[in-house]
CSV table of C-alpha atoms and ligand atoms in Angstrom, one decimal:
chain,number,residue,atom,x,y,z
A,1149,MET,CA,-11.3,-56.0,-161.2
A,1150,SER,CA,-13.0,-57.6,-164.2
A,1151,THR,CA,-16.6,-58.8,-163.7
A,1152,VAL,CA,-16.4,-61.1,-166.8
A,1153,GLY,CA,-17.6,-64.6,-166.1
A,1154,LYS,CA,-18.6,-63.8,-162.6
A,1155,ILE,CA,-22.0,-63.3,-160.9
A,1156,ILE,CA,-22.6,-59.5,-160.5
A,1157,LYS,CA,-24.4,-58.2,-157.4
A,1158,CYS,CA,-26.3,-55.0,-158.2
A,1159,LYS,CA,-29.5,-53.1,-157.6
A,1160,ALA,CA,-32.8,-53.9,-159.4
A,1161,ALA,CA,-36.4,-53.0,-159.0
A,1162,VAL,CA,-38.2,-56.3,-158.0
A,1163,VAL,CA,-42.0,-56.8,-157.9
A,1164,TRP,CA,-42.5,-59.8,-155.6
A,1165,ASP,CA,-46.1,-60.5,-156.6
A,1166,LYS,CA,-49.1,-59.2,-158.5
A,1167,LYS,CA,-50.2,-55.7,-157.3
A,1168,GLN,CA,-47.3,-55.5,-154.9
A,1169,PRO,CA,-45.1,-52.4,-154.7
A,1170,ILE,CA,-41.8,-52.2,-156.5
A,1171,VAL,CA,-38.9,-52.8,-154.1
A,1172,ILE,CA,-35.2,-51.9,-154.9
A,1173,GLU,CA,-33.3,-55.0,-153.9
A,1174,GLU,CA,-29.8,-56.4,-154.3
A,1175,VAL,CA,-30.0,-59.1,-156.9
A,1176,GLU,CA,-27.5,-61.5,-158.5
A,1177,VAL,CA,-27.0,-61.5,-162.2
A,1178,GLN,CA,-25.4,-64.6,-163.7
A,1179,PRO,CA,-22.9,-64.3,-166.6
A,1180,PRO,CA,-24.3,-64.7,-170.1
A,1181,LYS,CA,-24.6,-68.2,-171.4
A,1182,ALA,CA,-23.9,-69.1,-175.1
A,1183,HIS,CA,-25.5,-66.6,-177.5
A,1184,GLU,CA,-26.4,-64.2,-174.7
A,1185,VAL,CA,-24.9,-60.9,-173.6
A,1186,ARG,CA,-24.8,-59.1,-170.3
A,1187,ILE,CA,-25.5,-55.3,-170.4
A,1188,LYS,CA,-24.7,-52.6,-167.9
A,1189,MET,CA,-27.8,-50.3,-168.1
A,1190,VAL,CA,-27.3,-46.5,-168.4
A,1191,ALA,CA,-30.9,-45.3,-168.7
A,1192,ALA,CA,-34.4,-46.8,-168.7
A,1193,SER,CA,-37.9,-45.4,-169.2
A,1194,ILE,CA,-41.3,-46.3,-167.8
A,1195,CYS,CA,-44.1,-47.4,-170.2
A,1196,ARG,CA,-47.8,-48.0,-169.5
A,1197,THR,CA,-47.3,-51.7,-170.1
A,1198,ASP,CA,-44.9,-52.0,-167.1
A,1199,ASP,CA,-47.8,-50.6,-165.0
A,1200,HIS,CA,-50.2,-53.1,-166.5
A,1201,ALA,CA,-47.8,-56.0,-165.9
A,1202,MET,CA,-47.3,-54.9,-162.2
A,1203,GLN,CA,-51.1,-55.3,-161.8
A,1204,GLY,CA,-50.8,-58.8,-163.4
A,1205,ASP,CA,-52.6,-57.6,-166.6
A,1206,PHE,CA,-50.2,-59.1,-169.0
A,1207,ALA,CA,-50.2,-62.4,-170.8
A,1208,ASP,CA,-46.6,-63.4,-170.1
A,1209,ILE,CA,-45.9,-62.7,-166.5
A,1210,ASN,CA,-44.4,-64.7,-163.7
A,1211,PHE,CA,-43.5,-63.3,-160.3
A,1212,PRO,CA,-41.1,-62.3,-158.7
A,1213,ILE,CA,-40.1,-60.2,-161.7
A,1214,ILE,CA,-38.0,-57.3,-162.8
A,1215,LEU,CA,-40.1,-55.1,-165.1
A,1216,GLY,CA,-39.0,-52.6,-167.7
A,1217,HIS,CA,-38.8,-52.9,-171.5
A,1218,GLU,CA,-37.4,-49.6,-172.5
A,1219,GLY,CA,-33.7,-49.0,-171.7
A,1220,ALA,CA,-30.3,-48.6,-173.1
A,1221,GLY,CA,-26.8,-49.6,-172.0
A,1222,ILE,CA,-23.4,-50.9,-172.7
A,1223,ILE,CA,-22.3,-54.5,-173.3
A,1224,GLU,CA,-20.3,-55.8,-170.2
A,1225,SER,CA,-19.6,-59.2,-171.6
A,1226,VAL,CA,-20.7,-61.7,-174.2
A,1227,GLY,CA,-21.3,-65.4,-174.1
A,1228,GLU,CA,-19.9,-68.1,-176.3
A,1229,GLY,CA,-20.8,-67.8,-180.0
A,1230,VAL,CA,-21.7,-64.1,-180.0
A,1231,THR,CA,-19.9,-62.4,-182.9
A,1232,ASP,CA,-22.1,-59.4,-183.6
A,1233,LEU,CA,-21.7,-57.5,-180.3
A,1234,LYS,CA,-18.7,-56.8,-178.1
A,1235,PRO,CA,-17.9,-55.3,-174.7
A,1236,GLY,CA,-18.2,-51.5,-174.8
A,1237,ASP,CA,-20.8,-51.4,-177.6
A,1238,LYS,CA,-23.8,-49.1,-176.9
A,1239,VAL,CA,-26.9,-51.2,-177.2
A,1240,LEU,CA,-30.7,-51.3,-177.1
A,1241,PRO,CA,-32.2,-54.4,-175.5
A,1242,MET,CA,-35.5,-55.0,-177.3
A,1243,CYS,CA,-38.7,-56.8,-176.3
A,1244,VAL,CA,-39.2,-57.9,-179.9
A,1245,PRO,CA,-36.5,-60.3,-181.0
A,1246,GLN,CA,-35.2,-60.9,-184.5
A,1247,CYS,CA,-33.8,-64.4,-184.4
A,1248,GLY,CA,-33.2,-64.3,-188.2
A,1249,LYS,CA,-34.1,-68.0,-188.6
A,1250,CYS,CA,-37.8,-68.5,-187.9
A,1251,SER,CA,-40.6,-68.4,-190.5
A,1252,SER,CA,-41.6,-64.9,-189.4
A,1253,CYS,CA,-38.0,-63.6,-189.6
A,1254,LEU,CA,-37.6,-65.2,-193.0
A,1255,ASN,CA,-40.8,-63.6,-194.3
A,1256,PRO,CA,-40.1,-60.0,-195.5
A,1257,HIS,CA,-43.5,-58.8,-194.4
A,1258,SER,CA,-43.5,-59.9,-190.7
A,1259,ASN,CA,-41.7,-58.8,-187.6
A,1260,CYS,CA,-43.4,-61.2,-185.2
A,1261,CYS,CA,-40.3,-63.4,-184.6
A,1262,LEU,CA,-41.4,-66.7,-183.1
A,1263,LYS,CA,-39.2,-66.1,-180.1
A,1264,LEU,CA,-41.7,-63.3,-179.1
A,1265,HIS,CA,-43.6,-64.0,-175.9
A,1266,ASN,CA,-46.8,-65.0,-177.8
A,1267,SER,CA,-45.0,-68.2,-178.9
A,1268,GLU,CA,-42.4,-68.8,-176.1
A,1269,SER,CA,-42.2,-67.2,-172.7
A,1270,GLN,CA,-39.8,-64.3,-172.3
A,1271,ASN,CA,-39.9,-64.6,-168.5
A,1272,VAL,CA,-36.9,-67.0,-168.9
A,1273,MET,CA,-34.0,-67.1,-171.2
A,1274,PRO,CA,-34.2,-69.5,-174.2
A,1275,ASP,CA,-32.8,-72.4,-172.0
A,1276,LYS,CA,-35.9,-72.0,-169.8
A,1277,THR,CA,-34.1,-70.6,-166.8
A,1278,PRO,CA,-33.7,-67.0,-165.4
A,1279,ARG,CA,-30.4,-65.3,-164.9
A,1280,PHE,CA,-31.6,-63.2,-161.9
A,1281,SER,CA,-31.9,-64.3,-158.3
A,1282,CYS,CA,-32.6,-62.5,-155.0
A,1283,LYS,CA,-32.5,-63.8,-151.5
A,1284,GLY,CA,-31.9,-67.3,-152.8
A,1285,LYS,CA,-35.0,-67.3,-155.1
A,1286,PRO,CA,-35.1,-67.1,-158.8
A,1287,VAL,CA,-36.4,-63.8,-160.2
A,1288,TYR,CA,-38.0,-63.7,-163.7
A,1289,HIS,CA,-37.3,-61.6,-166.7
A,1290,PHE,CA,-40.0,-59.4,-168.3
A,1291,LEU,CA,-40.1,-59.5,-172.1
A,1292,TRP,CA,-36.4,-60.6,-171.7
A,1293,THR,CA,-35.5,-56.9,-171.2
A,1294,SER,CA,-36.1,-56.2,-167.5
A,1295,THR,CA,-34.5,-52.8,-167.9
A,1296,PHE,CA,-35.1,-51.8,-164.3
A,1297,SER,CA,-31.9,-53.5,-163.2
A,1298,GLU,CA,-28.3,-52.2,-163.2
A,1299,TYR,CA,-27.3,-55.3,-165.2
A,1300,ILE,CA,-29.3,-57.5,-167.4
A,1301,VAL,CA,-28.8,-60.6,-169.6
A,1302,MET,CA,-30.3,-60.9,-173.1
A,1303,PRO,CA,-30.2,-63.2,-176.1
A,1304,HIS,CA,-28.0,-61.4,-178.6
A,1305,TYR,CA,-30.6,-61.5,-181.3
A,1306,SER,CA,-32.8,-59.3,-179.2
A,1307,VAL,CA,-30.2,-56.6,-178.8
A,1308,ALA,CA,-29.5,-53.8,-181.4
A,1309,LYS,CA,-26.1,-52.1,-181.7
A,1310,LEU,CA,-26.4,-48.3,-181.6
A,1311,HIS,CA,-24.3,-45.5,-183.1
A,1312,ASP,CA,-21.4,-44.7,-180.7
A,1313,LYS,CA,-22.6,-41.1,-180.3
A,1314,MET,CA,-26.2,-41.9,-179.6
A,1315,PRO,CA,-27.2,-40.4,-176.2
A,1316,LEU,CA,-28.6,-43.4,-174.2
A,1317,ASP,CA,-31.1,-41.3,-172.2
A,1318,LYS,CA,-32.9,-40.7,-175.5
A,1319,ALA,CA,-32.1,-44.2,-177.0
A,1320,CYS,CA,-34.3,-45.9,-174.4
A,1321,LEU,CA,-37.4,-44.3,-176.0
A,1322,PHE,CA,-36.7,-46.5,-179.1
A,1323,GLY,CA,-37.3,-49.7,-177.0
A,1324,CYS,CA,-41.1,-49.3,-177.3
A,1325,GLY,CA,-42.9,-45.9,-177.1
A,1326,PHE,CA,-41.3,-44.1,-180.1
A,1327,THR,CA,-40.8,-47.1,-182.4
A,1328,CYS,CA,-44.4,-48.5,-181.9
A,1329,GLY,CA,-46.1,-45.2,-182.7
A,1330,TYR,CA,-43.8,-43.9,-185.4
A,1331,GLY,CA,-43.6,-47.2,-187.2
A,1332,ALA,CA,-47.4,-47.7,-187.2
A,1333,ALA,CA,-47.7,-44.5,-189.2
A,1334,VAL,CA,-44.6,-44.7,-191.4
A,1335,LYS,CA,-44.0,-48.4,-191.9
A,1336,VAL,CA,-47.5,-50.0,-191.4
A,1337,ALA,CA,-50.0,-47.4,-192.6
A,1338,LYS,CA,-47.5,-45.8,-194.9
A,1339,VAL,CA,-49.3,-42.5,-194.5
A,1340,GLU,CA,-49.3,-40.5,-197.7
A,1341,PRO,CA,-48.8,-36.7,-198.1
A,1342,GLY,CA,-51.8,-34.5,-198.0
A,1343,THR,CA,-53.9,-37.0,-196.0
A,1344,THR,CA,-55.9,-36.7,-192.7
A,1345,CYS,CA,-55.1,-38.8,-189.7
A,1346,ALA,CA,-56.7,-39.4,-186.3
A,1347,VAL,CA,-54.6,-40.4,-183.3
A,1348,PHE,CA,-56.4,-41.8,-180.2
A,1349,GLY,CA,-54.4,-41.4,-177.0
A,1350,LEU,CA,-51.6,-38.9,-176.5
A,1351,GLY,CA,-49.0,-40.8,-174.4
A,1352,ALA,CA,-45.6,-41.5,-175.9
A,1353,VAL,CA,-47.0,-44.0,-178.4
A,1354,GLY,CA,-49.7,-41.6,-179.7
A,1355,LEU,CA,-47.3,-38.6,-179.8
A,1356,SER,CA,-44.9,-40.8,-181.8
A,1357,ALA,CA,-47.7,-41.7,-184.2
A,1358,ILE,CA,-48.2,-38.0,-184.7
A,1359,ILE,CA,-44.5,-37.6,-185.4
A,1360,GLY,CA,-44.8,-40.3,-188.0
A,1361,CYS,CA,-47.9,-38.7,-189.6
A,1362,LYS,CA,-46.2,-35.4,-189.8
A,1363,VAL,CA,-42.9,-36.7,-191.2
A,1364,SER,CA,-45.0,-38.5,-193.9
A,1365,GLY,CA,-46.7,-35.2,-194.9
A,1366,ALA,CA,-50.2,-35.6,-193.5
A,1367,THR,CA,-51.9,-32.2,-193.6
A,1368,ARG,CA,-54.6,-32.7,-190.9
A,1369,ILE,CA,-53.8,-34.6,-187.7
A,1370,ILE,CA,-56.7,-34.9,-185.2
A,1371,ALA,CA,-55.5,-35.8,-181.7
A,1372,VAL,CA,-57.9,-37.4,-179.2
A,1373,ASP,CA,-57.5,-37.7,-175.5
A,1374,ILE,CA,-59.7,-37.6,-172.4
A,1375,ASN,CA,-56.9,-35.7,-170.6
A,1376,SER,CA,-56.8,-32.2,-172.2
A,1377,SER,CA,-53.5,-31.4,-170.5
A,1378,LYS,CA,-51.9,-33.6,-173.3
A,1379,PHE,CA,-53.0,-31.2,-176.1
A,1380,GLU,CA,-50.2,-28.7,-175.8
A,1381,LYS,CA,-47.5,-31.3,-176.5
A,1382,ALA,CA,-49.6,-32.9,-179.2
A,1383,LYS,CA,-49.7,-29.6,-181.0
A,1384,GLN,CA,-45.9,-29.2,-180.6
A,1385,PHE,CA,-45.5,-32.5,-182.4
A,1386,GLY,CA,-47.8,-31.6,-185.2
A,1387,ALA,CA,-51.5,-32.2,-184.3
A,1388,THR,CA,-53.7,-29.7,-186.1
A,1389,ASP,CA,-56.9,-30.4,-184.0
A,1390,CYS,CA,-57.2,-31.7,-180.4
A,1391,ILE,CA,-60.5,-33.1,-179.2
A,1392,ASN,CA,-61.7,-34.4,-175.8
A,1393,PRO,CA,-64.4,-37.1,-176.0
A,1394,ASN,CA,-65.8,-35.8,-172.7
A,1395,ASP,CA,-66.7,-32.5,-174.4
A,1396,TYR,CA,-69.2,-34.1,-176.8
A,1397,SER,CA,-72.5,-35.8,-176.2
A,1398,LYS,CA,-72.1,-38.0,-179.3
A,1399,PRO,CA,-69.5,-40.7,-179.9
A,1400,ILE,CA,-66.1,-39.3,-180.8
A,1401,GLN,CA,-66.0,-41.3,-184.0
A,1402,ASP,CA,-69.1,-39.4,-185.2
A,1403,VAL,CA,-67.5,-36.1,-184.3
A,1404,ILE,CA,-64.4,-37.0,-186.3
A,1405,VAL,CA,-66.4,-38.2,-189.3
A,1406,GLU,CA,-68.3,-34.9,-189.3
A,1407,MET,CA,-65.1,-32.9,-189.1
A,1408,ASN,CA,-64.0,-34.5,-192.4
A,1409,GLY,CA,-67.1,-35.1,-194.3
A,1410,GLN,CA,-66.6,-38.8,-194.6
A,1411,GLY,CA,-63.9,-39.8,-192.1
A,1412,VAL,CA,-60.1,-39.8,-192.0
A,1413,HIS,CA,-57.7,-41.7,-194.2
A,1414,TYR,CA,-55.8,-43.2,-191.3
A,1415,SER,CA,-56.4,-43.8,-187.6
A,1416,PHE,CA,-54.2,-45.1,-184.8
A,1417,GLU,CA,-55.4,-46.5,-181.5
A,1418,CYS,CA,-52.7,-45.8,-178.9
A,1419,ILE,CA,-54.7,-46.5,-175.7
A,1420,GLY,CA,-55.4,-50.2,-175.4
A,1421,THR,CA,-59.2,-50.4,-174.9
A,1422,THR,CA,-61.5,-52.3,-177.3
A,1423,GLU,CA,-64.0,-49.5,-177.2
A,1424,CYS,CA,-61.3,-47.0,-178.6
A,1425,MET,CA,-60.1,-49.6,-181.1
A,1426,ARG,CA,-63.6,-49.8,-182.5
A,1427,ALA,CA,-64.0,-46.0,-182.5
A,1428,ALA,CA,-60.8,-45.7,-184.4
A,1429,LEU,CA,-62.0,-48.1,-187.1
A,1430,GLU,CA,-65.4,-46.3,-187.3
A,1431,CYS,CA,-63.9,-42.9,-187.9
A,1432,THR,CA,-62.1,-43.9,-191.1
A,1433,GLN,CA,-63.2,-43.2,-194.6
A,1434,LEU,CA,-65.3,-45.7,-196.5
A,1435,GLY,CA,-63.5,-47.3,-199.4
A,1436,TYR,CA,-59.9,-46.8,-198.3
A,1437,GLY,CA,-59.8,-46.0,-194.5
A,1438,PHE,CA,-56.9,-47.7,-192.8
A,1439,SER,CA,-56.9,-48.2,-189.0
A,1440,VAL,CA,-54.0,-49.5,-186.9
A,1441,ILE,CA,-54.2,-51.0,-183.4
A,1442,ILE,CA,-51.1,-50.2,-181.3
A,1443,GLY,CA,-52.5,-50.2,-177.8
A,1444,ASP,CA,-52.4,-53.4,-175.8
A,1445,ALA,CA,-55.8,-54.6,-174.6
A,1446,ALA,CA,-56.1,-56.5,-171.4
A,1447,PRO,CA,-55.9,-60.3,-171.8
A,1448,ASN,CA,-59.1,-62.0,-172.9
A,1449,GLU,CA,-60.9,-58.9,-174.1
A,1450,TYR,CA,-62.8,-59.2,-177.4
A,1451,ILE,CA,-64.4,-56.7,-179.8
A,1452,THR,CA,-67.6,-56.9,-181.8
A,1453,PHE,CA,-68.0,-54.6,-184.8
A,1454,ASP,CA,-70.1,-54.2,-187.9
A,1455,PRO,CA,-68.4,-56.3,-190.7
A,1456,TYR,CA,-69.9,-54.0,-193.2
A,1457,LEU,CA,-67.2,-51.5,-192.2
A,1458,LEU,CA,-64.6,-53.9,-193.7
A,1459,LEU,CA,-66.8,-55.1,-196.6
A,1460,THR,CA,-66.8,-51.5,-197.8
A,1461,GLY,CA,-63.1,-51.3,-198.2
A,1462,ARG,CA,-61.6,-50.3,-194.9
A,1463,THR,CA,-58.4,-52.0,-193.7
A,1464,TRP,CA,-58.0,-52.9,-190.0
A,1465,THR,CA,-54.6,-54.1,-188.7
A,1466,GLY,CA,-52.3,-53.9,-185.8
A,1467,CYS,CA,-48.6,-54.1,-185.1
A,1468,VAL,CA,-46.0,-54.6,-182.5
A,1469,PHE,CA,-42.8,-52.6,-182.5
A,1470,GLY,CA,-44.1,-50.4,-185.4
A,1471,GLY,CA,-44.0,-53.4,-187.7
A,1472,TYR,CA,-40.1,-53.1,-187.8
A,1473,LYS,CA,-37.9,-56.1,-187.8
A,1474,SER,CA,-36.2,-55.1,-184.6
A,1475,LYS,CA,-32.5,-55.8,-184.8
A,1476,GLU,CA,-31.9,-54.6,-188.3
A,1477,SER,CA,-34.3,-51.5,-188.1
A,1478,ILE,CA,-33.3,-49.9,-184.8
A,1479,PRO,CA,-29.8,-48.8,-185.9
A,1480,LYS,CA,-31.4,-47.1,-188.9
A,1481,LEU,CA,-34.1,-45.4,-186.9
A,1482,VAL,CA,-31.5,-44.2,-184.4
A,1483,ASN,CA,-29.3,-42.9,-187.3
A,1484,ASP,CA,-32.4,-41.0,-188.7
A,1485,TYR,CA,-32.8,-39.4,-185.2
A,1486,MET,CA,-29.1,-38.4,-185.2
A,1487,ALA,CA,-29.6,-36.9,-188.7
A,1488,LYS,CA,-32.4,-34.9,-187.2
A,1489,LYS,CA,-35.2,-36.4,-189.4
A,1490,TYR,CA,-37.3,-36.2,-186.2
A,1491,ASN,CA,-36.9,-35.3,-182.6
A,1492,VAL,CA,-38.0,-37.5,-179.8
A,1493,ASP,CA,-36.6,-35.5,-176.9
A,1494,GLY,CA,-40.0,-33.9,-176.1
A,1495,LEU,CA,-41.3,-37.4,-175.2
A,1496,VAL,CA,-39.1,-37.2,-172.0
A,1497,SER,CA,-41.3,-35.3,-169.5
A,1498,HIS,CA,-39.3,-36.2,-166.4
A,1499,THR,CA,-35.8,-37.5,-165.5
A,1500,LEU,CA,-35.1,-39.2,-162.2
A,1501,PRO,CA,-32.4,-41.3,-160.6
A,1502,PHE,CA,-33.1,-45.0,-160.8
A,1503,HIS,CA,-33.7,-45.3,-157.1
A,1504,SER,CA,-36.7,-42.9,-157.5
A,1505,ILE,CA,-38.5,-45.4,-159.8
A,1506,LYS,CA,-41.6,-45.5,-157.5
A,1507,GLU,CA,-42.1,-41.7,-158.1
A,1508,GLY,CA,-41.8,-42.4,-161.8
A,1509,PHE,CA,-44.7,-44.9,-161.6
A,1510,GLU,CA,-46.8,-42.4,-159.5
A,1511,LEU,CA,-46.3,-39.7,-162.2
A,1512,LEU,CA,-47.5,-42.2,-164.9
A,1513,GLN,CA,-50.5,-43.3,-162.8
A,1514,ALA,CA,-51.5,-39.7,-162.2
A,1515,GLY,CA,-51.4,-39.0,-166.0
A,1516,LYS,CA,-48.7,-36.4,-165.4
A,1517,SER,CA,-45.8,-37.9,-167.4
A,1518,ILE,CA,-45.2,-38.9,-171.0
A,1519,ARG,CA,-42.0,-40.8,-170.3
A,1520,THR,CA,-39.9,-40.7,-167.1
A,1521,VAL,CA,-36.3,-41.5,-167.9
A,1522,LEU,CA,-34.5,-43.2,-165.0
A,1523,LEU,CA,-30.7,-42.8,-164.9
A,1524,PHE,CA,-28.5,-45.5,-163.3
B,2117,APR,N1,-60.2,-41.9,-174.9
B,2117,APR,C1,-59.2,-41.1,-175.2
B,2117,APR,N2,-58.0,-41.1,-174.6
B,2117,APR,C2,-57.9,-42.0,-173.6
B,2117,APR,C3,-58.9,-42.9,-173.2
B,2117,APR,C4,-60.1,-42.8,-173.9
B,2117,APR,N3,-61.1,-43.6,-173.5
B,2117,APR,N4,-58.4,-43.6,-172.1
B,2117,APR,C5,-57.1,-43.2,-171.9
B,2117,APR,N5,-56.8,-42.2,-172.8
B,2117,APR,C6,-55.5,-41.5,-172.9
B,2117,APR,C7,-54.8,-41.2,-171.6
B,2117,APR,O1,-55.3,-40.0,-171.0
B,2117,APR,C8,-53.3,-41.1,-172.1
B,2117,APR,O2,-53.0,-39.8,-172.4
B,2117,APR,O3,-54.6,-42.4,-173.6
B,2117,APR,C9,-53.3,-42.0,-173.3
B,2117,APR,C10,-52.4,-43.2,-173.2
B,2117,APR,O4,-51.1,-42.9,-172.9
B,2117,APR,P1,-50.2,-43.7,-171.9
B,2117,APR,O5,-51.0,-44.3,-170.8
B,2117,APR,O6,-49.1,-42.8,-171.5
B,2117,APR,O7,-49.7,-44.9,-172.7
B,2117,APR,P2,-48.5,-45.1,-173.8
B,2117,APR,O8,-47.2,-45.4,-173.1
B,2117,APR,O9,-48.5,-44.1,-174.8
B,2117,APR,O10,-49.0,-46.5,-174.4
B,2117,APR,C11,-50.2,-46.6,-175.1
B,2117,APR,O11,-49.7,-48.7,-176.1
B,2117,APR,O12,-47.8,-50.0,-175.5
B,2117,APR,C12,-49.2,-49.8,-175.4
B,2117,APR,O13,-49.7,-50.7,-173.2
B,2117,APR,C13,-49.5,-49.5,-173.9
B,2117,APR,O14,-51.8,-49.8,-174.3
B,2117,APR,C14,-50.8,-48.8,-174.1
B,2117,APR,C15,-50.6,-48.0,-175.3
B,2118,ZN,ZN1,-37.3,-65.1,-185.6
B,2119,ZN,ZN1,-44.2,-50.3,-173.9
């Protein structure tokens, strides 16, 4: 029996309030309204940001909520006016929209679409209401994606169509982790061959920055993490040196500068603390050092730094979603993966059935996983 146009009852991981545990509940998912699509999820992966959001440490959060912003699935039905996606398409729901109409979308240098949560809440659909409910109460969306649900509803301009043959248990990594790290190196820093890079934090984001540095031809890639168990994988992806700040008495930025004479060409902060952001800037070369912030700091955290660092020619920037315009870029990135330009499979450290999502979060909190992929 067709589900088109009907409310679907399915399982989803609901967080009822800040710091409360995740509970698998039966939820109702409304049909898509105009310019929206409903997606049957196939795979989802757990990112550090989901954990921060569960603790209430995220700017755009409203409980009860269904978390998750990495996932992939198949279009179940489309609302009125949707012409670019059809039932049966393999798709990636994305936390960064590309509406194609706002000043940011029209600017060739920006990917910060004004539909992004910084400008408008993504806890509700564009008509300001959620499509989820549970036990008679509305349940809110997270970054619109809410990938920890068997079915989700998304505005069509935040959904990318994938190659028919793309395996969806790998596609989900493109929803945040891989794209954010890889794009920071390839698209934002535009790492040049023969250069030296430093990558702070060796989760999925940092490892993906290493992939990007390597693909770009960097000859020295210094990987930094306080958890030395991350070093083996970093080396597999292309790190040439791995250092643990806890092994040194002096600040890690001083150690990196000494390793290179005057500092690195490029650095990437893939952790999300202001202290590490500053360290990443300070370890770059005078004159042309380039440092990219990718980690998400807690709301209302600020940095102080010596402006002389910038006066003397360093560049400090940051990016969401690797600087890529989301809807047009994801299909290309996925095609590059299928053409074996790079391999992301090693970012998947664990695979679990969806109902074991709690175990997935425990692995993340214990520093044991890179990405746990949940299969529906
Ligand atoms: N110095 C060095 N490494 C650190 C430090 C520190 N002070 N603090 C944490 N780390 C390491 C952790 O040990 C971990 O290996 O940083 C890594 C971060 O990896 P994950 O927590 O797996 O995070 P990831 O999913 O890669 O995301 C990184 O980007 O999207 C944002 O919110 C996300 O801010 C987070 C960042
Ligand atoms: Zn836009
Ligand atoms: Zn993420």
